[in-house]
mmCIF file of C-alpha atoms in Angstrom:
data_model
loop_
_atom_site.group_PDB
_atom_site.id
_atom_site.type_symbol
_atom_site.label_atom_id
_atom_site.label_comp_id
_atom_site.label_asym_id
_atom_site.label_seq_id
_atom_site.Cartn_x
_atom_site.Cartn_y
_atom_site.Cartn_z
ATOM 1 C CA MET R 25 -0.042 -0.202 0.244
ATOM 2 C CA ILE R 26 1.187 3.522 -0.878
ATOM 3 C CA LEU R 27 0.749 6.832 1.360
ATOM 4 C CA ILE R 28 1.490 9.939 0.212
ATOM 5 C CA SER R 29 0.258 12.630 2.590
ATOM 6 C CA LEU R 30 -1.444 15.763 0.404
ATOM 7 C CA ASN R 31 -0.787 19.389 1.896
ATOM 8 C CA ILE R 32 -3.634 21.458 1.807
ATOM 9 C CA SER R 33 -2.548 24.858 3.394
ATOM 10 C CA PHE R 34 -4.237 27.682 5.244
ATOM 11 C CA ASP R 35 -3.399 30.222 7.960
ATOM 12 C CA GLY R 36 0.301 29.665 7.385
ATOM 13 C CA PHE R 37 -0.425 25.786 8.788
ATOM 14 C CA ALA R 38 -0.033 22.746 6.001
ATOM 15 C CA TYR R 39 -2.557 20.152 7.210
ATOM 16 C CA VAL R 40 -1.878 16.809 5.987
ATOM 17 C CA VAL R 41 -4.378 14.397 3.733
ATOM 18 C CA LEU R 42 -3.575 10.585 3.548
ATOM 19 C CA ALA R 43 -4.571 8.662 0.318
ATOM 20 C CA CYS R 44 -3.652 5.263 0.050
ATOM 21 C CA TYR R 45 -3.114 3.266 -3.427
ATOM 22 C CA GLU R 46 -2.978 -0.446 -3.777
ATOM 23 C CA GLY R 47 -1.074 -2.481 -6.018
ATOM 24 C CA GLU R 48 2.327 -1.459 -9.024
ATOM 25 C CA TYR R 49 2.229 2.855 -8.295
ATOM 26 C CA THR R 50 1.755 5.846 -10.749
ATOM 27 C CA MET R 51 0.714 8.970 -9.614
ATOM 28 C CA THR R 52 -3.031 9.258 -9.717
ATOM 29 C CA PRO R 53 -5.312 12.285 -11.073
ATOM 30 C CA GLU R 54 -5.788 13.419 -7.233
ATOM 31 C CA GLU R 55 -1.539 13.255 -6.958
ATOM 32 C CA LYS R 56 -1.141 15.355 -9.785
ATOM 33 C CA PHE R 57 -3.879 18.003 -9.176
ATOM 34 C CA ALA R 58 -2.444 18.695 -5.513
ATOM 35 C CA PHE R 59 1.369 19.140 -7.146
ATOM 36 C CA ASP R 60 -0.002 21.160 -10.023
ATOM 37 C CA LEU R 61 -1.779 23.349 -7.677
ATOM 38 C CA GLU R 62 1.067 23.611 -5.094
ATOM 39 C CA GLY R 63 4.373 21.995 -5.878
ATOM 40 C CA TYR R 64 5.752 19.921 -2.870
ATOM 41 C CA PHE R 65 3.858 16.529 -1.494
ATOM 42 C CA VAL R 66 4.665 14.349 0.883
ATOM 43 C CA ILE R 67 5.532 10.288 0.259
ATOM 44 C CA LYS R 68 4.622 8.827 3.671
ATOM 45 C CA ASP R 69 6.324 6.312 5.309
ATOM 46 C CA VAL R 70 9.289 5.976 2.512
ATOM 47 C CA LEU R 71 11.793 4.157 5.385
ATOM 48 C CA THR R 72 10.725 1.885 7.936
ATOM 49 C CA VAL R 73 11.962 2.524 11.144
ATOM 50 C CA ASP R 74 14.971 0.056 10.550
ATOM 51 C CA GLU R 75 16.511 2.227 7.579
ATOM 52 C CA VAL R 76 15.909 5.273 9.701
ATOM 53 C CA ALA R 77 17.813 3.951 12.458
ATOM 54 C CA GLU R 78 20.202 2.514 10.406
ATOM 55 C CA LEU R 79 20.711 5.640 8.527
ATOM 56 C CA ASN R 80 21.447 7.477 11.221
ATOM 57 C CA LYS R 81 23.448 5.148 13.217
ATOM 58 C CA ILE R 82 26.180 5.455 10.351
ATOM 59 C CA ILE R 83 25.563 9.076 10.584
ATOM 60 C CA ASP R 84 26.737 8.834 14.558
ATOM 61 C CA LYS R 85 29.901 6.848 13.886
ATOM 62 C CA ASN R 86 31.423 8.354 11.273
ATOM 63 C CA ASN R 87 30.703 12.066 12.085
ATOM 64 C CA ARG R 88 29.639 12.800 9.354
ATOM 65 C CA GLN R 89 28.989 16.635 8.602
ATOM 66 C CA ALA R 90 26.880 18.155 6.810
ATOM 67 C CA ASP R 91 28.125 20.317 4.041
ATOM 68 C CA SER R 92 25.436 21.577 1.402
ATOM 69 C CA HIS R 93 29.058 22.256 -0.691
ATOM 70 C CA GLY R 94 30.878 19.014 0.085
ATOM 71 C CA GLY R 95 30.442 15.557 1.113
ATOM 72 C CA ARG R 96 27.653 13.497 -0.992
ATOM 73 C CA PRO R 97 25.094 11.065 1.555
ATOM 74 C CA SER R 98 25.137 8.624 -1.516
ATOM 75 C CA SER R 99 28.763 8.298 -1.149
ATOM 76 C CA TRP R 100 28.377 7.317 2.441
ATOM 77 C CA GLY R 101 27.702 3.831 2.053
ATOM 78 C CA GLU R 102 25.632 0.738 0.727
ATOM 79 C CA PRO R 103 22.128 2.191 2.499
ATOM 80 C CA PHE R 104 23.232 6.192 0.996
ATOM 81 C CA LYS R 105 23.390 4.410 -2.246
ATOM 82 C CA LYS R 106 19.987 3.253 -2.536
ATOM 83 C CA LEU R 107 17.827 6.008 -1.581
ATOM 84 C CA ILE R 108 19.396 7.733 -5.200
ATOM 85 C CA ASP R 109 16.419 5.094 -6.687
ATOM 86 C CA HIS R 110 14.508 4.109 -3.780
ATOM 87 C CA PRO R 111 11.554 2.171 -5.357
ATOM 88 C CA ARG R 112 8.572 4.118 -3.624
ATOM 89 C CA ILE R 113 10.648 7.514 -5.139
ATOM 90 C CA PHE R 114 11.112 6.562 -8.526
ATOM 91 C CA PRO R 115 7.782 7.005 -10.509
ATOM 92 C CA TYR R 116 7.684 10.270 -9.102
ATOM 93 C CA LEU R 117 10.793 10.487 -10.719
ATOM 94 C CA VAL R 118 9.616 9.294 -13.749
ATOM 95 C CA GLU R 119 6.250 10.804 -13.800
ATOM 96 C CA LEU R 120 8.034 14.959 -13.222
ATOM 97 C CA LEU R 121 10.689 14.746 -14.551
ATOM 98 C CA GLY R 122 10.501 12.694 -17.675
ATOM 99 C CA PRO R 123 12.098 8.756 -18.624
ATOM 100 C CA TYR R 124 16.276 10.708 -18.703
ATOM 101 C CA VAL R 125 15.812 11.868 -15.227
ATOM 102 C CA ARG R 126 19.559 11.954 -13.357
ATOM 103 C CA LEU R 127 20.969 12.716 -9.569
ATOM 104 C CA ASP R 128 22.300 16.455 -10.693
ATOM 105 C CA HIS R 129 23.641 16.447 -7.079
ATOM 106 C CA ASP R 130 22.973 15.549 -3.622
ATOM 107 C CA TYR R 131 23.805 16.767 0.457
ATOM 108 C CA ALA R 132 23.255 16.871 3.923
ATOM 109 C CA ILE R 133 21.551 19.231 6.196
ATOM 110 C CA PHE R 134 21.449 18.932 10.227
ATOM 111 C CA MET R 135 20.549 21.569 12.576
ATOM 112 C CA ASP R 136 20.340 21.847 16.235
ATOM 113 C CA GLN R 137 18.183 24.020 18.062
ATOM 114 C CA GLY R 138 18.910 27.921 17.280
ATOM 115 C CA GLY R 139 20.269 26.488 14.260
ATOM 116 C CA SER R 140 19.634 28.589 10.754
ATOM 117 C CA ARG R 141 20.195 28.322 6.754
ATOM 118 C CA GLY R 142 19.019 31.349 5.086
ATOM 119 C CA GLY R 143 15.517 32.592 3.895
ATOM 120 C CA LEU R 144 13.377 31.924 0.546
ATOM 121 C CA HIS R 145 14.842 31.458 -2.223
ATOM 122 C CA GLY R 146 14.137 29.726 -6.062
ATOM 123 C CA GLY R 147 11.742 30.661 -7.926
ATOM 124 C CA PRO R 148 10.605 30.154 -12.048
ATOM 125 C CA ASP R 149 13.387 31.956 -13.490
ATOM 126 C CA VAL R 150 13.623 32.937 -16.447
ATOM 127 C CA VAL R 151 16.691 31.306 -17.035
ATOM 128 C CA GLY R 152 18.673 28.699 -15.181
ATOM 129 C CA ASP R 153 17.407 25.369 -14.064
ATOM 130 C CA HIS R 154 14.076 26.126 -11.964
ATOM 131 C CA TRP R 155 10.918 25.544 -14.297
ATOM 132 C CA TYR R 156 7.954 23.782 -13.733
ATOM 133 C CA LYS R 157 5.733 23.186 -16.826
ATOM 134 C CA TYR R 158 2.552 20.767 -18.055
ATOM 135 C CA ARG R 159 1.417 20.203 -21.756
ATOM 136 C CA ASP R 160 -0.918 17.848 -23.268
ATOM 137 C CA GLY R 161 -1.221 15.658 -19.942
ATOM 138 C CA ILE R 162 2.174 15.898 -19.093
ATOM 139 C CA MET R 163 3.955 17.710 -16.214
ATOM 140 C CA ARG R 164 7.872 17.651 -15.914
ATOM 141 C CA ASN R 165 10.237 20.028 -13.806
ATOM 142 C CA GLY R 166 13.826 20.995 -14.193
ATOM 143 C CA LEU R 167 15.485 20.749 -10.724
ATOM 144 C CA SER R 168 14.027 19.186 -8.182
ATOM 145 C CA VAL R 169 14.720 17.701 -4.632
ATOM 146 C CA MET R 170 13.876 13.597 -2.808
ATOM 147 C CA ALA R 171 14.334 15.435 1.035
ATOM 148 C CA TYR R 172 14.204 12.224 2.821
ATOM 149 C CA ALA R 173 13.431 13.552 6.937
ATOM 150 C CA LEU R 174 16.114 10.925 9.620
ATOM 151 C CA SER R 175 13.976 13.013 12.306
ATOM 152 C CA ASP R 176 10.453 14.082 12.829
ATOM 153 C CA VAL R 177 9.361 17.759 11.519
ATOM 154 C CA ASP R 178 6.599 19.266 13.990
ATOM 155 C CA VAL R 179 4.905 22.332 12.218
ATOM 156 C CA GLY R 180 6.682 24.980 14.155
ATOM 157 C CA SER R 181 9.585 23.069 14.547
ATOM 158 C CA GLY R 182 11.312 25.290 11.376
ATOM 159 C CA GLY R 183 12.966 23.643 8.813
ATOM 160 C CA PHE R 184 11.399 23.430 5.487
ATOM 161 C CA ALA R 185 9.171 26.204 4.257
ATOM 162 C CA CYS R 186 7.594 27.479 0.822
ATOM 163 C CA ILE R 187 4.719 29.177 -0.892
ATOM 164 C CA PRO R 188 2.652 26.738 -2.250
ATOM 165 C CA GLY R 189 2.184 27.513 -5.682
ATOM 166 C CA SER R 190 5.170 29.955 -6.364
ATOM 167 C CA GLN R 191 6.540 27.734 -9.033
ATOM 168 C CA LYS R 192 3.440 29.459 -11.312
ATOM 169 C CA THR R 193 3.987 33.146 -10.083
ATOM 170 C CA ASN R 194 4.460 35.696 -12.720
ATOM 171 C CA PHE R 195 5.535 38.065 -9.506
ATOM 172 C CA LEU R 196 9.056 35.956 -8.265
ATOM 173 C CA ASN R 197 10.533 39.271 -7.486
ATOM 174 C CA TYR R 198 7.031 41.013 -5.541
ATOM 175 C CA VAL R 199 7.524 38.879 -2.409
ATOM 176 C CA PRO R 200 8.829 41.620 0.283
ATOM 177 C CA LYS R 201 12.483 41.273 1.376
ATOM 178 C CA GLU R 202 11.395 41.022 5.377
ATOM 179 C CA VAL R 203 8.994 37.729 4.249
ATOM 180 C CA ARG R 204 12.231 36.297 2.556
ATOM 181 C CA GLN R 205 14.103 36.293 5.640
ATOM 182 C CA PHE R 206 11.589 35.085 7.716
ATOM 183 C CA LYS R 207 11.271 37.989 9.739
ATOM 184 C CA CYS R 208 7.781 38.799 9.416
ATOM 185 C CA ASP R 209 4.748 35.706 8.851
ATOM 186 C CA ARG R 210 2.659 35.666 6.543
ATOM 187 C CA HIS R 211 -0.386 33.517 5.709
ATOM 188 C CA TYR R 212 0.947 32.170 2.086
ATOM 189 C CA VAL R 213 4.777 30.942 4.253
ATOM 190 C CA VAL R 214 3.850 27.507 5.277
ATOM 191 C CA GLN R 215 6.432 24.751 7.214
ATOM 192 C CA PRO R 216 4.658 20.623 6.593
ATOM 193 C CA ALA R 217 5.417 18.550 9.254
ATOM 194 C CA VAL R 218 6.962 15.548 8.544
ATOM 195 C CA LYS R 219 7.932 12.180 9.836
ATOM 196 C CA ALA R 220 11.564 10.700 10.398
ATOM 197 C CA GLY R 221 11.296 8.107 7.328
ATOM 198 C CA ASP R 222 8.665 10.546 5.047
ATOM 199 C CA VAL R 223 10.048 12.242 1.283
ATOM 200 C CA LEU R 224 9.228 16.355 0.886
ATOM 201 C CA PHE R 225 9.485 16.352 -2.734
ATOM 202 C CA PHE R 226 9.130 19.794 -4.409
ATOM 203 C CA THR R 227 10.427 21.761 -7.353
ATOM 204 C CA GLU R 228 12.838 24.144 -7.265
ATOM 205 C CA ALA R 229 11.002 26.415 -9.639
ATOM 206 C CA LEU R 230 8.978 26.941 -6.206
ATOM 207 C CA ILE R 231 9.756 29.205 -3.469
ATOM 208 C CA HIS R 232 11.290 28.125 -1.041
ATOM 209 C CA GLY R 233 13.922 28.417 2.364
ATOM 210 C CA THR R 234 14.801 26.621 5.726
ATOM 211 C CA LYS R 235 13.443 28.876 8.823
ATOM 212 C CA PRO R 236 15.530 28.061 11.699
ATOM 213 C CA TRP R 237 14.918 25.282 14.236
ATOM 214 C CA THR R 238 13.307 25.504 16.773
ATOM 215 C CA ALA R 239 12.870 21.244 18.596
ATOM 216 C CA SER R 240 15.306 20.099 20.851
ATOM 217 C CA HIS R 241 16.144 17.034 18.802
ATOM 218 C CA GLN R 242 18.348 17.341 15.627
ATOM 219 C CA ARG R 243 17.248 18.331 12.038
ATOM 220 C CA ARG R 244 18.386 15.510 9.824
ATOM 221 C CA SER R 245 17.615 15.749 5.906
ATOM 222 C CA LEU R 246 19.665 13.668 3.320
ATOM 223 C CA LEU R 247 18.495 15.690 -0.162
ATOM 224 C CA TYR R 248 18.825 13.986 -3.496
ATOM 225 C CA LYS R 249 18.673 16.749 -6.258
ATOM 226 C CA TYR R 250 17.653 15.840 -9.709
ATOM 227 C CA SER R 251 17.557 17.177 -13.382
ATOM 228 C CA PRO R 252 16.099 16.255 -16.515
ATOM 229 C CA GLY R 253 18.783 14.096 -18.361
ATOM 230 C CA HIS R 254 19.997 16.974 -20.835
ATOM 231 C CA SER R 255 20.711 19.589 -17.996
ATOM 232 C CA ALA R 256 22.988 19.982 -14.903
ATOM 233 C CA TRP R 257 22.932 22.214 -11.794
ATOM 234 C CA ASN R 258 26.335 21.319 -10.177
ATOM 235 C CA ILE R 259 29.403 21.860 -12.259
ATOM 236 C CA ASN R 260 30.765 18.856 -10.482
ATOM 237 C CA TYR R 261 29.538 15.712 -12.276
ATOM 238 C CA TYR R 262 29.296 12.208 -10.131
ATOM 239 C CA ASP R 263 32.708 9.764 -10.601
ATOM 240 C CA LEU R 264 30.975 6.583 -11.122
ATOM 241 C CA GLU R 265 33.825 4.171 -10.061
ATOM 242 C CA SER R 266 34.071 5.875 -6.817
ATOM 243 C CA TYR R 267 30.201 4.275 -5.588
ATOM 244 C CA GLY R 268 31.639 0.297 -6.438
ATOM 245 C CA GLU R 269 29.040 -1.814 -7.227
ATOM 246 C CA LEU R 270 25.631 0.251 -9.019
ATOM 247 C CA THR R 271 23.005 -1.207 -10.479
ATOM 248 C CA GLU R 272 22.454 -0.073 -14.675
ATOM 249 C CA ARG R 273 19.845 2.039 -12.995
ATOM 250 C CA GLN R 274 22.092 3.703 -10.813
ATOM 251 C CA ARG R 275 24.710 3.975 -13.066
ATOM 252 C CA ARG R 276 23.057 5.614 -16.074
ATOM 253 C CA MET R 277 21.066 7.975 -13.299
ATOM 254 C CA LEU R 278 24.229 9.194 -12.503
ATOM 255 C CA GLN R 279 25.729 9.543 -15.806
ATOM 256 C CA PRO R 280 26.595 13.439 -16.713
ATOM 257 C CA PRO R 281 23.631 15.566 -18.574
ATOM 258 C CA SER R 282 23.625 14.505 -22.787
ATOM 259 C CA ILE R 283 20.877 14.665 -25.102
ATOM 260 C CA GLY R 284 21.679 12.030 -28.173
ATOM 261 C CA GLN R 285 21.361 8.304 -27.537
ATOM 262 C CA ARG R 286 21.017 8.599 -23.872
ATOM 263 C CA PRO R 287 18.958 6.104 -22.518
ATOM 264 C CA ARG R 288 16.238 5.302 -20.807
ATOM 265 C CA VAL R 289 15.373 4.499 -17.060
ATOM 266 C CA ASP R 290 12.133 3.158 -16.570
ATOM 267 C CA GLU R 291 14.166 0.542 -18.766
ATOM 268 C CA ASN R 292 13.172 -3.264 -17.239
ATOM 269 C CA LEU R 293 16.457 -3.000 -15.768
ATOM 270 C CA GLU R 294 18.948 -4.676 -13.116
ATOM 271 C CA VAL R 295 17.592 -3.019 -10.146
#
């Protein structure tokens, strides 16, 4: 059974409605409606309690440090490598970024109480890779994120925040500076709740940011960022040989960007 939360924003809070689906998964019409409306969603219970514990244990044992410009969680061992194309997230990647989707870069965010990482940013740029398009029944996105939660995030705790629906805004530069810097609250800025094991997907075309962390426990989030096969955001590509054994699908997803003769990732491959 698949559980996905459809987030309905009201008065600055994100209310969660759970939808269930049995059998082989593709995005339901309701999920497509919700994502087109808001630009993000939460996939519930992607990782089991044991899987979350294993990932956290490895982080603790190796004193892993989060660095948005340095170490890649995907290189921290087999349990992290499996997150590249986890079977629960893979159908969403193909649906929303296409059959040539590639992992562009990845990093971790660890935040202790009182920590901050900057304000709202992103949005549908006229240049770059932050975009959302719909045509003939197909949704496509530029750079997009699967954020694995390794600790609980309650409403009001801080962490990921966004302006739902802003991936389609025509007034990107009209958001007041004090709102972007979280110096004042507005009803149109929400901070969704997630549980450890959930995955939050969002397009970088969505205006988003990180609110200061207020909870007593550490926030732990692994951000795996994907692009369509023809584009790249990060200047550095993956060294496949440094990853040891990879499945054929993973090898294709870690390839540098290209167009001509690029292999699909949604074929019946060894996974």
